[in-house]
CSV table of C-alpha atoms and ligand atoms in Angstrom, one decimal:
chain,number,residue,atom,x,y,z
A,5,UNK,CA,5.3,6.8,18.0
A,6,UNK,CA,3.2,5.9,21.3
A,7,UNK,CA,0.6,3.4,21.8
A,8,UNK,CA,-2.3,5.4,22.5
A,9,UNK,CA,-5.3,6.5,20.4
A,10,UNK,CA,-5.7,9.3,18.6
A,11,UNK,CA,-9.3,10.5,17.6
A,12,UNK,CA,-9.6,12.7,14.7
A,13,UNK,CA,-11.7,14.9,13.2
A,14,UNK,CA,-12.4,15.7,9.4
A,15,UNK,CA,-15.4,18.6,8.5
A,16,UNK,CA,-13.5,20.4,5.8
A,17,UNK,CA,-15.3,19.7,2.4
A,18,UNK,CA,-18.1,17.5,1.5
A,19,UNK,CA,-17.5,14.6,3.9
A,20,UNK,CA,-18.4,14.8,7.8
A,21,UNK,CA,-15.3,12.3,8.9
A,22,UNK,CA,-14.6,10.9,12.6
A,23,UNK,CA,-11.9,7.9,13.2
A,24,UNK,CA,-10.1,6.2,15.7
A,25,UNK,CA,-6.5,5.7,15.4
A,26,UNK,CA,-4.3,3.9,17.3
A,27,UNK,CA,-0.1,3.8,17.4
A,28,UNK,CA,0.1,6.3,14.6
A,29,UNK,CA,-0.9,4.2,11.6
A,30,UNK,CA,-3.7,1.5,12.5
A,31,UNK,CA,-7.3,2.4,11.5
A,32,UNK,CA,-9.7,1.3,14.5
A,33,UNK,CA,-12.8,2.3,12.8
A,34,UNK,CA,-13.5,5.4,10.0
A,35,UNK,CA,-16.4,6.7,9.4
A,36,UNK,CA,-16.9,9.0,6.5
A,37,UNK,CA,-21.2,10.3,6.0
A,38,UNK,CA,-20.8,12.1,2.4
A,39,UNK,CA,-22.8,14.8,1.2
A,40,UNK,CA,-22.8,13.3,-2.1
A,41,UNK,CA,-26.3,13.0,-3.0
A,42,UNK,CA,-27.2,16.3,-0.8
A,43,UNK,CA,-25.0,18.4,-3.3
A,44,UNK,CA,-25.7,16.5,-6.7
A,45,UNK,CA,-29.0,18.3,-7.6
A,46,UNK,CA,-26.9,21.9,-7.4
A,47,UNK,CA,-24.4,20.4,-9.4
A,48,UNK,CA,-21.6,21.0,-7.4
A,49,UNK,CA,-21.2,22.3,-3.2
A,50,UNK,CA,-23.2,24.9,-1.5
A,51,UNK,CA,-21.1,26.2,1.1
A,52,UNK,CA,-24.4,26.8,3.1
A,53,UNK,CA,-25.8,23.2,2.7
A,54,UNK,CA,-22.3,21.7,3.8
A,55,UNK,CA,-21.9,24.0,7.1
A,56,UNK,CA,-25.4,22.2,8.1
A,57,UNK,CA,-24.8,19.4,6.8
A,58,UNK,CA,-22.0,18.8,8.9
A,59,UNK,CA,-23.9,20.4,12.2
A,60,UNK,CA,-26.3,17.6,11.6
A,61,UNK,CA,-23.9,14.7,11.4
A,62,UNK,CA,-21.0,15.3,13.3
A,63,UNK,CA,-22.3,13.7,16.4
A,64,UNK,CA,-24.1,10.8,14.6
A,65,UNK,CA,-20.8,10.0,13.0
A,66,UNK,CA,-19.3,10.2,15.9
A,67,UNK,CA,-21.2,7.9,18.1
A,68,UNK,CA,-20.7,5.5,14.6
A,69,UNK,CA,-16.4,5.7,15.1
A,70,UNK,CA,-16.7,5.5,18.5
A,71,UNK,CA,-19.0,2.2,18.9
A,72,UNK,CA,-16.4,0.5,16.3
A,73,UNK,CA,-13.7,1.2,17.6
A,74,UNK,CA,-14.8,-0.6,20.9
A,75,UNK,CA,-12.5,2.6,23.0
A,76,UNK,CA,-12.7,4.1,26.3
A,77,UNK,CA,-12.0,7.7,26.7
A,78,UNK,CA,-9.4,6.5,29.2
A,79,UNK,CA,-7.6,5.5,25.6
A,80,UNK,CA,-8.0,8.7,23.8
A,81,UNK,CA,-4.7,10.7,24.1
A,82,UNK,CA,-5.0,13.2,21.9
A,83,UNK,CA,-8.2,14.6,19.5
A,84,UNK,CA,-6.7,16.0,16.1
A,85,UNK,CA,-8.9,18.2,13.9
A,86,UNK,CA,-8.7,19.9,10.4
A,87,UNK,CA,-8.3,23.1,10.8
A,88,UNK,CA,-7.9,24.3,7.0
A,89,UNK,CA,-8.0,25.0,4.3
A,90,UNK,CA,-10.9,24.3,2.8
A,91,UNK,CA,-15.0,25.8,3.2
A,92,UNK,CA,-14.6,28.0,6.7
A,93,UNK,CA,-18.8,27.2,7.3
A,94,UNK,CA,-17.5,23.3,7.3
A,95,UNK,CA,-14.3,23.9,8.9
A,96,UNK,CA,-15.7,25.6,11.8
A,97,UNK,CA,-18.2,22.6,12.3
A,98,UNK,CA,-15.4,20.5,12.8
A,99,UNK,CA,-13.1,22.5,14.6
A,100,UNK,CA,-15.3,24.0,17.0
A,101,UNK,CA,-16.7,20.5,18.1
A,102,UNK,CA,-13.0,18.6,18.3
A,103,UNK,CA,-12.1,22.1,21.0
A,104,UNK,CA,-15.4,21.1,22.4
A,105,UNK,CA,-14.5,17.6,23.0
A,106,UNK,CA,-10.8,18.6,24.4
A,107,UNK,CA,-12.2,20.6,27.0
A,108,UNK,CA,-14.0,18.7,28.3
A,109,UNK,CA,-12.3,15.3,28.2
A,110,UNK,CA,-9.1,17.4,29.0
A,111,UNK,CA,-7.2,16.2,26.0
A,112,UNK,CA,-4.7,17.5,24.0
A,113,UNK,CA,-5.9,19.0,20.4
A,114,UNK,CA,-4.1,18.7,17.2
A,115,UNK,CA,-5.1,21.0,14.1
A,116,UNK,CA,-4.2,18.9,11.2
A,117,UNK,CA,-3.5,20.5,7.4
A,118,UNK,CA,-6.2,18.9,5.4
A,119,UNK,CA,-2.9,18.6,3.0
A,120,UNK,CA,-0.8,16.7,5.3
A,121,UNK,CA,-3.3,14.6,5.8
A,122,UNK,CA,-3.2,13.1,1.9
A,123,UNK,CA,-0.1,12.8,2.3
A,124,UNK,CA,-0.3,10.6,5.7
A,125,UNK,CA,-3.5,8.2,4.4
A,126,UNK,CA,-0.1,6.5,2.7
A,127,UNK,CA,1.1,5.9,6.1
A,128,UNK,CA,-2.4,3.8,6.7
A,129,UNK,CA,-2.8,0.9,7.6
A,130,UNK,CA,-6.5,-1.3,7.9
A,131,UNK,CA,-7.7,-3.3,10.8
A,132,UNK,CA,-5.8,-6.8,10.2
A,133,UNK,CA,-3.7,-5.7,7.4
A,134,UNK,CA,-0.5,-7.3,7.9
A,135,UNK,CA,2.3,-4.3,8.4
A,136,UNK,CA,3.8,-3.8,5.2
A,137,UNK,CA,7.1,-0.9,4.8
A,138,UNK,CA,6.5,2.7,5.0
A,139,UNK,CA,7.2,5.1,2.6
A,140,UNK,CA,11.1,5.8,2.7
A,141,UNK,CA,12.5,8.7,2.8
A,142,UNK,CA,13.5,10.9,0.4
A,143,UNK,CA,10.1,10.8,-0.8
A,144,UNK,CA,8.5,12.5,-3.4
A,145,UNK,CA,4.7,12.7,-3.1
A,146,UNK,CA,1.7,13.6,-5.4
A,147,UNK,CA,-1.3,15.7,-4.0
A,148,UNK,CA,-4.4,15.5,-6.4
A,149,UNK,CA,-7.6,16.4,-4.6
A,150,UNK,CA,-10.9,18.5,-5.5
A,151,UNK,CA,-9.2,22.0,-4.2
A,152,UNK,CA,-5.3,21.4,-4.6
A,153,UNK,CA,-2.7,19.6,-6.6
A,154,UNK,CA,0.7,20.0,-6.3
A,155,UNK,CA,4.3,17.7,-6.2
A,156,UNK,CA,6.4,18.0,-2.7
A,157,UNK,CA,9.8,16.0,-1.9
A,158,UNK,CA,9.6,15.1,1.5
A,159,UNK,CA,13.2,14.4,3.1
A,160,UNK,CA,12.0,14.1,6.4
A,161,UNK,CA,8.5,13.2,8.0
A,162,UNK,CA,6.6,16.6,8.5
A,163,UNK,CA,8.9,18.9,6.3
A,164,UNK,CA,8.1,19.6,2.4
A,165,UNK,CA,9.7,21.5,0.1
A,166,UNK,CA,7.2,22.2,-2.8
A,167,UNK,CA,8.2,21.4,-6.5
A,168,UNK,CA,5.7,22.7,-8.1
A,169,UNK,CA,1.8,23.2,-8.0
A,170,UNK,CA,-1.1,23.7,-10.4
A,171,UNK,CA,-0.9,27.0,-11.4
A,172,UNK,CA,-4.7,27.5,-12.1
A,173,UNK,CA,-7.3,24.2,-11.9
A,174,UNK,CA,-6.8,21.7,-9.0
A,175,UNK,CA,-7.0,18.5,-10.9
A,176,UNK,CA,-10.4,17.1,-8.9
A,177,UNK,CA,-11.6,20.8,-10.2
A,178,UNK,CA,-11.3,20.1,-14.1
A,179,UNK,CA,-12.8,16.4,-13.9
A,180,UNK,CA,-15.9,17.8,-11.8
A,181,UNK,CA,-16.0,20.8,-14.4
A,182,UNK,CA,-15.6,18.4,-17.4
A,183,UNK,CA,-17.4,15.6,-16.5
A,184,UNK,CA,-20.3,18.2,-16.0
A,185,UNK,CA,-19.7,18.8,-19.8
A,186,UNK,CA,-19.9,15.8,-20.7
A,187,UNK,CA,-23.8,15.3,-18.5
A,188,UNK,CA,-22.4,12.9,-16.2
A,189,UNK,CA,-23.1,14.8,-13.1
A,190,UNK,CA,-21.5,15.7,-10.0
A,191,UNK,CA,-18.9,14.4,-9.2
A,192,UNK,CA,-17.3,14.4,-12.2
A,193,UNK,CA,-14.5,12.4,-11.6
A,194,UNK,CA,-15.3,8.8,-10.3
A,195,UNK,CA,-18.2,9.6,-13.6
A,196,UNK,CA,-15.7,10.0,-16.0
A,197,UNK,CA,-13.3,7.1,-14.7
A,198,UNK,CA,-16.1,4.9,-15.2
A,199,UNK,CA,-17.4,5.9,-18.3
A,200,UNK,CA,-13.8,6.2,-19.9
A,201,UNK,CA,-14.0,2.0,-18.8
A,202,UNK,CA,-16.2,1.2,-21.9
A,203,UNK,CA,-14.4,4.0,-24.3
A,204,UNK,CA,-13.8,2.7,-27.7
A,205,UNK,CA,-11.9,4.7,-29.2
A,206,UNK,CA,-8.5,5.7,-27.7
A,207,UNK,CA,-7.8,9.3,-29.5
A,208,UNK,CA,-5.6,11.3,-28.1
A,209,UNK,CA,-7.1,14.8,-29.3
A,210,UNK,CA,-6.7,16.2,-25.8
A,211,UNK,CA,-3.8,19.2,-25.4
A,212,UNK,CA,-1.3,18.5,-22.5
A,213,UNK,CA,0.3,21.4,-20.7
A,214,UNK,CA,4.1,19.7,-20.0
A,215,UNK,CA,5.2,23.7,-19.3
A,216,UNK,CA,8.5,23.0,-20.0
A,217,UNK,CA,11.0,21.8,-17.2
A,218,UNK,CA,8.8,23.0,-14.9
A,219,UNK,CA,6.9,20.7,-12.2
A,220,UNK,CA,4.0,23.0,-11.9
A,221,UNK,CA,0.7,21.9,-14.0
A,222,UNK,CA,-2.1,23.3,-15.5
A,223,UNK,CA,-5.3,22.4,-16.5
A,224,UNK,CA,-7.7,25.8,-17.7
A,225,UNK,CA,-6.6,24.8,-20.9
A,226,UNK,CA,-7.2,20.6,-20.9
A,227,UNK,CA,-10.6,22.4,-19.8
A,228,UNK,CA,-11.1,25.0,-22.4
A,229,UNK,CA,-10.4,22.1,-24.9
A,230,UNK,CA,-12.5,20.4,-23.3
A,231,UNK,CA,-15.5,23.0,-24.0
A,232,UNK,CA,-14.7,23.7,-27.4
A,233,UNK,CA,-14.2,19.3,-28.4
A,234,UNK,CA,-17.7,18.1,-26.6
A,235,UNK,CA,-19.2,20.9,-28.5
A,236,UNK,CA,-17.6,19.5,-32.2
A,237,UNK,CA,-19.3,16.5,-30.9
A,238,UNK,CA,-22.6,17.6,-30.6
A,239,UNK,CA,-22.1,19.7,-33.4
A,240,UNK,CA,-21.2,15.5,-34.6
A,241,UNK,CA,-24.6,14.5,-33.1
A,242,UNK,CA,-26.7,16.8,-35.4
A,243,UNK,CA,-27.4,18.1,-31.7
A,244,UNK,CA,-25.4,21.9,-32.1
A,245,UNK,CA,-28.5,24.6,-30.8
A,246,UNK,CA,-29.3,21.8,-28.0
A,247,UNK,CA,-26.7,22.6,-25.2
A,248,UNK,CA,-28.6,20.3,-23.3
A,249,UNK,CA,-29.7,17.5,-25.1
A,250,UNK,CA,-27.9,14.2,-24.4
A,251,UNK,CA,-24.8,12.9,-26.5
A,252,UNK,CA,-24.7,9.2,-27.4
A,253,UNK,CA,-23.3,7.2,-24.5
A,254,UNK,CA,-20.2,5.6,-27.0
A,255,UNK,CA,-18.9,9.4,-27.6
A,256,UNK,CA,-19.4,10.4,-24.3
A,257,UNK,CA,-17.3,7.3,-23.0
A,258,UNK,CA,-14.3,8.0,-25.9
A,259,UNK,CA,-14.4,12.2,-24.3
A,260,UNK,CA,-14.1,10.8,-20.9
A,261,UNK,CA,-11.4,8.1,-22.1
A,262,UNK,CA,-9.5,11.6,-24.3
A,263,UNK,CA,-9.1,13.9,-21.3
A,264,UNK,CA,-8.4,11.2,-18.7
A,265,UNK,CA,-5.7,10.5,-20.5
A,266,UNK,CA,-4.4,13.2,-20.8
A,267,UNK,CA,-4.6,14.6,-16.8
A,268,UNK,CA,-2.6,11.4,-16.2
A,269,UNK,CA,-0.4,11.9,-19.0
A,270,UNK,CA,1.1,14.5,-17.7
A,271,UNK,CA,0.9,13.9,-14.2
A,272,UNK,CA,2.7,10.7,-14.4
A,273,UNK,CA,5.0,12.1,-16.0
A,274,UNK,CA,5.8,14.2,-13.9
A,275,UNK,CA,5.9,12.7,-10.9
A,276,UNK,CA,8.3,9.8,-12.2
A,277,UNK,CA,11.0,12.8,-13.2
A,278,UNK,CA,10.4,14.5,-9.7
A,279,UNK,CA,11.1,11.7,-8.1
A,280,UNK,CA,14.4,10.6,-10.7
A,281,UNK,CA,15.7,14.0,-10.5
A,282,UNK,CA,15.1,14.5,-6.7
A,283,UNK,CA,16.7,11.0,-6.3
A,284,UNK,CA,13.6,10.0,-4.1
A,285,UNK,CA,13.6,6.8,-2.9
A,286,UNK,CA,9.8,5.9,-2.6
A,287,UNK,CA,6.6,7.9,-4.4
A,288,UNK,CA,3.0,9.0,-2.2
A,289,UNK,CA,-0.2,9.9,-4.2
A,290,UNK,CA,-3.3,11.0,-2.6
A,291,UNK,CA,-5.8,12.9,-2.4
A,292,UNK,CA,-9.4,12.2,-4.2
A,293,UNK,CA,-8.3,11.9,-8.0
A,294,UNK,CA,-5.9,9.5,-6.8
A,295,UNK,CA,-8.9,7.0,-6.9
A,296,UNK,CA,-9.1,6.9,-10.2
A,297,UNK,CA,-8.3,3.8,-11.7
A,298,UNK,CA,-5.9,4.5,-14.5
A,299,UNK,CA,-4.1,6.8,-13.0
A,300,UNK,CA,-2.9,4.7,-10.2
A,301,UNK,CA,-2.1,1.8,-12.9
A,302,UNK,CA,-0.3,3.7,-15.0
A,303,UNK,CA,1.8,5.5,-12.1
A,304,UNK,CA,1.7,1.6,-10.3
A,305,UNK,CA,3.9,0.2,-13.8
A,306,UNK,CA,6.2,3.7,-14.7
A,307,UNK,CA,7.6,3.2,-10.4
A,308,UNK,CA,8.0,-0.6,-10.9
A,309,UNK,CA,10.2,0.0,-14.2
A,310,UNK,CA,11.8,2.0,-12.2
A,311,UNK,CA,12.1,0.2,-9.2
A,312,UNK,CA,10.5,3.3,-7.1
A,313,UNK,CA,8.1,1.2,-4.5
A,314,UNK,CA,5.0,3.4,-4.2
A,315,UNK,CA,2.8,3.9,-2.0
A,316,UNK,CA,-1.2,4.4,-3.3
A,317,UNK,CA,-3.9,4.4,0.2
A,318,UNK,CA,-6.6,2.4,-1.5
A,319,UNK,CA,-9.2,4.5,-3.4
A,320,UNK,CA,-11.4,5.2,-0.3
A,321,UNK,CA,-8.6,6.9,2.2
A,322,UNK,CA,-7.1,9.5,-0.9
A,323,UNK,CA,-11.0,10.1,-0.8
A,324,UNK,CA,-12.0,13.3,2.5
A,325,UNK,CA,-11.7,10.7,5.5
A,326,UNK,CA,-10.6,10.9,9.3
A,327,UNK,CA,-8.1,8.0,9.4
A,328,UNK,CA,-5.9,10.4,6.9
A,329,UNK,CA,-6.0,13.3,9.9
A,330,UNK,CA,-5.3,11.3,12.7
A,331,UNK,CA,-2.1,9.7,11.3
A,332,UNK,CA,-0.9,13.1,10.5
A,333,UNK,CA,-2.1,14.1,14.0
A,334,UNK,CA,-0.3,11.7,15.6
A,335,UNK,CA,2.7,12.3,13.9
A,336,UNK,CA,2.5,16.1,15.1
A,337,UNK,CA,2.1,15.5,18.8
A,338,UNK,CA,5.0,12.9,18.5
A,339,UNK,CA,6.6,15.5,17.5
A,340,UNK,CA,5.0,17.4,20.7
A,341,UNK,CA,2.3,19.8,18.4
A,342,UNK,CA,0.0,21.1,20.7
A,343,UNK,CA,-2.8,23.4,20.0
A,344,UNK,CA,-5.0,25.6,21.8
A,345,UNK,CA,-8.7,25.8,22.6
A,346,UNK,CA,-8.2,29.3,20.4
A,347,UNK,CA,-7.2,26.8,17.5
A,348,UNK,CA,-9.5,28.9,14.4
A,349,UNK,CA,-10.6,27.6,11.1
A,350,UNK,CA,-8.2,29.0,8.4
A,351,UNK,CA,-9.7,28.4,4.9
A,352,UNK,CA,-6.7,29.2,3.1
A,353,UNK,CA,-4.4,27.4,4.8
A,354,UNK,CA,-0.8,26.5,2.8
A,355,UNK,CA,1.3,23.5,3.4
A,356,UNK,CA,4.1,24.5,5.6
A,357,UNK,CA,6.6,24.6,3.2
A,358,UNK,CA,10.2,25.6,3.5
B,23,LIG,O1,-9.7,15.5,-1.8
B,23,LIG,P1,-11.0,15.0,-2.1
B,23,LIG,O2,-11.9,13.9,-1.7
B,23,LIG,O3,-11.5,16.0,-1.1
B,23,LIG,C1,-10.9,17.6,-1.4
B,23,LIG,O4,-9.8,18.0,-0.8
B,23,LIG,O5,-10.7,18.7,-2.7
B,23,LIG,O6,-11.1,15.2,-4.2
B,23,LIG,C2,-12.3,15.3,-4.3
B,23,LIG,C3,-12.4,14.9,-5.6
B,23,LIG,C4,-12.9,15.6,-6.9
B,23,LIG,O7,-13.1,16.9,-7.4
B,23,LIG,C5,-13.3,14.1,-7.3
B,23,LIG,O8,-14.5,14.8,-8.3
B,23,LIG,C6,-12.3,13.5,-7.4
B,23,LIG,O9,-11.6,14.1,-6.3
B,23,LIG,N1,-12.3,12.4,-7.2
B,23,LIG,C7,-12.0,11.4,-8.9
B,23,LIG,C8,-12.6,10.6,-8.9
B,23,LIG,N2,-12.6,10.2,-7.4
B,23,LIG,C9,-12.7,11.0,-6.7
B,23,LIG,N3,-11.7,12.1,-9.5
B,23,LIG,C10,-11.3,10.9,-10.4
B,23,LIG,N4,-11.1,9.7,-10.5
B,23,LIG,C11,-11.5,9.1,-9.3
B,23,LIG,N5,-12.3,7.4,-9.3
B,24,LIG,ZN1,-9.1,16.1,0.8
């Protein structure tokens, strides 16, 4: 790919993020303004609040990304922006900001699918990081985020064959809901990961939805079971009649471990089987839940045992960021893709599978 710089913008959910990417994969700068503190009091993302926060932060984030990259507009070859899937109001801010920059600076605009961004995070290198091998095709990609969960096969760049996806909740959604039931606040995913580390009893009390030989996934049964198991634990602790009473920390830790173990079991087993059945030469994983320590170490162990290289970005590149949009955008730019200044936000944009 060419050696120019790509300026990339991500605002699909609750992070305002802008990056500058060099050569298609080297991070020059990557700035993320998180809205977690803003949404914590309501226990979840309020779309209007998120869109307003993007408007408030997008210019300061650009300024920081620009300063960190030490770049000039002459070096910027194109502007990449997430145009879906995501929250309509949030997407609109990034898309219109990118269109304005593209018009003012007369640069090509590239609309990027957020899910493709999570996959292409596997190609990113940090500033100063030694070069290493790229993921090898054919590969299997596991994307586990707050809104999406699927397994896809890639035989080449930018081409996807869907192997399976969630029939109900996304993995991150399940983490967030069970985190709330356990009184761990928002977002539940990282909180469950932390709580599970101090678990003492490692009981396998949560169900696994194997769905036969299918590569589809399901987390709604697990969520229902979690509601029942947590209610029973509450009754055991003498809080049956008070749904707001906090459970003892050691009980929360054991339940967090049990839930996480059930999710990780299914994700790891299906990913490994998908890789074996398709003859994959590598595996990549991305999306917010890929920041989970237990999932990372279990998938690493199973892939190593079979001699299949696994590429998982560091946790901050698994959760939403601008650099991943730059990596996917650079690949699309190199393939000749250009979007017009009439690019629109597409809240339900699917991954272009064949
Ligand atoms: O990819 P992402 O940042 O945003 C979406 O595209 O949805 O994913 C956010 C999701 C949230 O559900 C969050 O709870 C989950 O990723 N998550 C985690 C961890 N860090 C973030 N889940 C489990 N363990 C973590 N360490
Ligand atoms: Zn995401």
